[in-house]
């Protein structure tokens, strides 16, 4: 069952986070922007209210929360009601799919990655943005997740765990980068992304779809 209740009931609080953490948000955006394929057809799975999609130039998404869908549509985005594990989309339709802070809310990460693989064109890319559970911010979120409106039912992953799920669903890792270094309240300027993982809290993975002959 989609974990939509917190997002349906706390849209304003969700939106306010990005204003309160402006430099964190801008750092995350730029880290994603650097790996997005240029001049290609993309979709965001778990588009939320469109806060990432709009500045990244992604005009289409899938989102199970009605409040989030309505807000994204107010921003001029085309949003389909659906979940990551059962995308209402045709096979081999998109050059890339983006999932930002979505994997911790899905019920089945393997089904979500399998569905992303299905809707991508041959040689398409899945791009993930998430908080690594082994990072300082990930550990902080885990320490108070039971008291958090948004993260109470979330399941966090390490970068290596995400790699494993991607490999199991016929993706190959082409690039990993990291940003958001230090506590959120100390991020008072834009931070440039660095390659790899292990220092930054926000991880971006670009994974290529493996095309199986005859598939």
Coordinates of N, CA and C in Angstrom, one line a residue, residues 1 14 17 22 36 39 48 78 83 87 91 105 111 122 125 129 135-138 160 176 202 209:
X1 N 0.8 -1.2 0.0 CA 0.0 0.0 0.0 C 0.9 1.2 0.0
X14 N 6.0 19.8 3.9 CA 6.9 19.3 2.9 C 7.5 20.4 2.0
X17 N 10.2 22.7 3.7 CA 11.5 22.1 4.0 C 12.5 22.6 2.9
X22 N 17.5 25.8 1.6 CA 17.7 26.2 0.2 C 19.0 25.7 -0.4
X36 N 21.7 14.0 -15.8 CA 20.5 13.8 -16.6 C 20.9 13.8 -18.1
X39 N 18.4 16.5 -23.9 CA 17.4 16.4 -25.0 C 16.9 15.0 -25.2
X48 N 6.0 13.7 -6.6 CA 5.6 14.5 -5.5 C 4.9 15.8 -6.0
X78 N 2.4 17.2 -16.0 CA 1.4 16.1 -16.3 C 1.7 15.0 -15.3
X83 N 1.7 3.9 -8.8 CA 2.8 3.5 -7.8 C 4.0 3.0 -8.6
X87 N 3.7 0.6 -12.7 CA 3.6 1.9 -13.4 C 2.6 1.7 -14.6
X91 N 5.8 -0.2 -22.2 CA 7.1 -0.7 -22.3 C 8.0 0.2 -23.2
X105 N 10.3 5.0 0.3 CA 8.8 4.9 0.5 C 8.1 3.8 -0.3
X111 N 10.5 -4.7 -7.3 CA 9.5 -4.5 -8.2 C 9.5 -3.1 -8.9
X122 N 15.7 0.7 -24.7 CA 17.0 0.0 -24.6 C 18.1 1.1 -24.5
X125 N 18.3 5.1 -19.0 CA 19.0 5.3 -17.7 C 18.0 5.5 -16.6
X129 N 18.2 9.5 -6.6 CA 18.7 10.4 -5.6 C 18.1 10.0 -4.2
X135 N 25.2 7.4 6.1 CA 25.7 8.8 6.1 C 25.3 9.5 7.4
X136 N 26.0 10.6 7.7 CA 25.5 11.4 8.9 C 24.1 11.7 9.0
X137 N 23.5 12.2 7.8 CA 22.1 12.6 7.8 C 21.2 11.3 7.8
X138 N 21.7 10.3 7.2 CA 20.9 9.0 7.2 C 20.8 8.5 8.6
X160 N 25.6 0.7 -1.2 CA 25.9 -0.7 -1.6 C 24.7 -1.5 -1.7
X176 N 28.3 7.4 -9.8 CA 27.8 7.7 -8.5 C 28.5 8.9 -8.0
X202 N 23.7 12.9 0.6 CA 22.8 12.7 -0.6 C 23.6 12.1 -1.7
X209 N 20.3 0.7 -18.3 CA 19.5 -0.5 -18.5 C 20.3 -1.4 -19.4

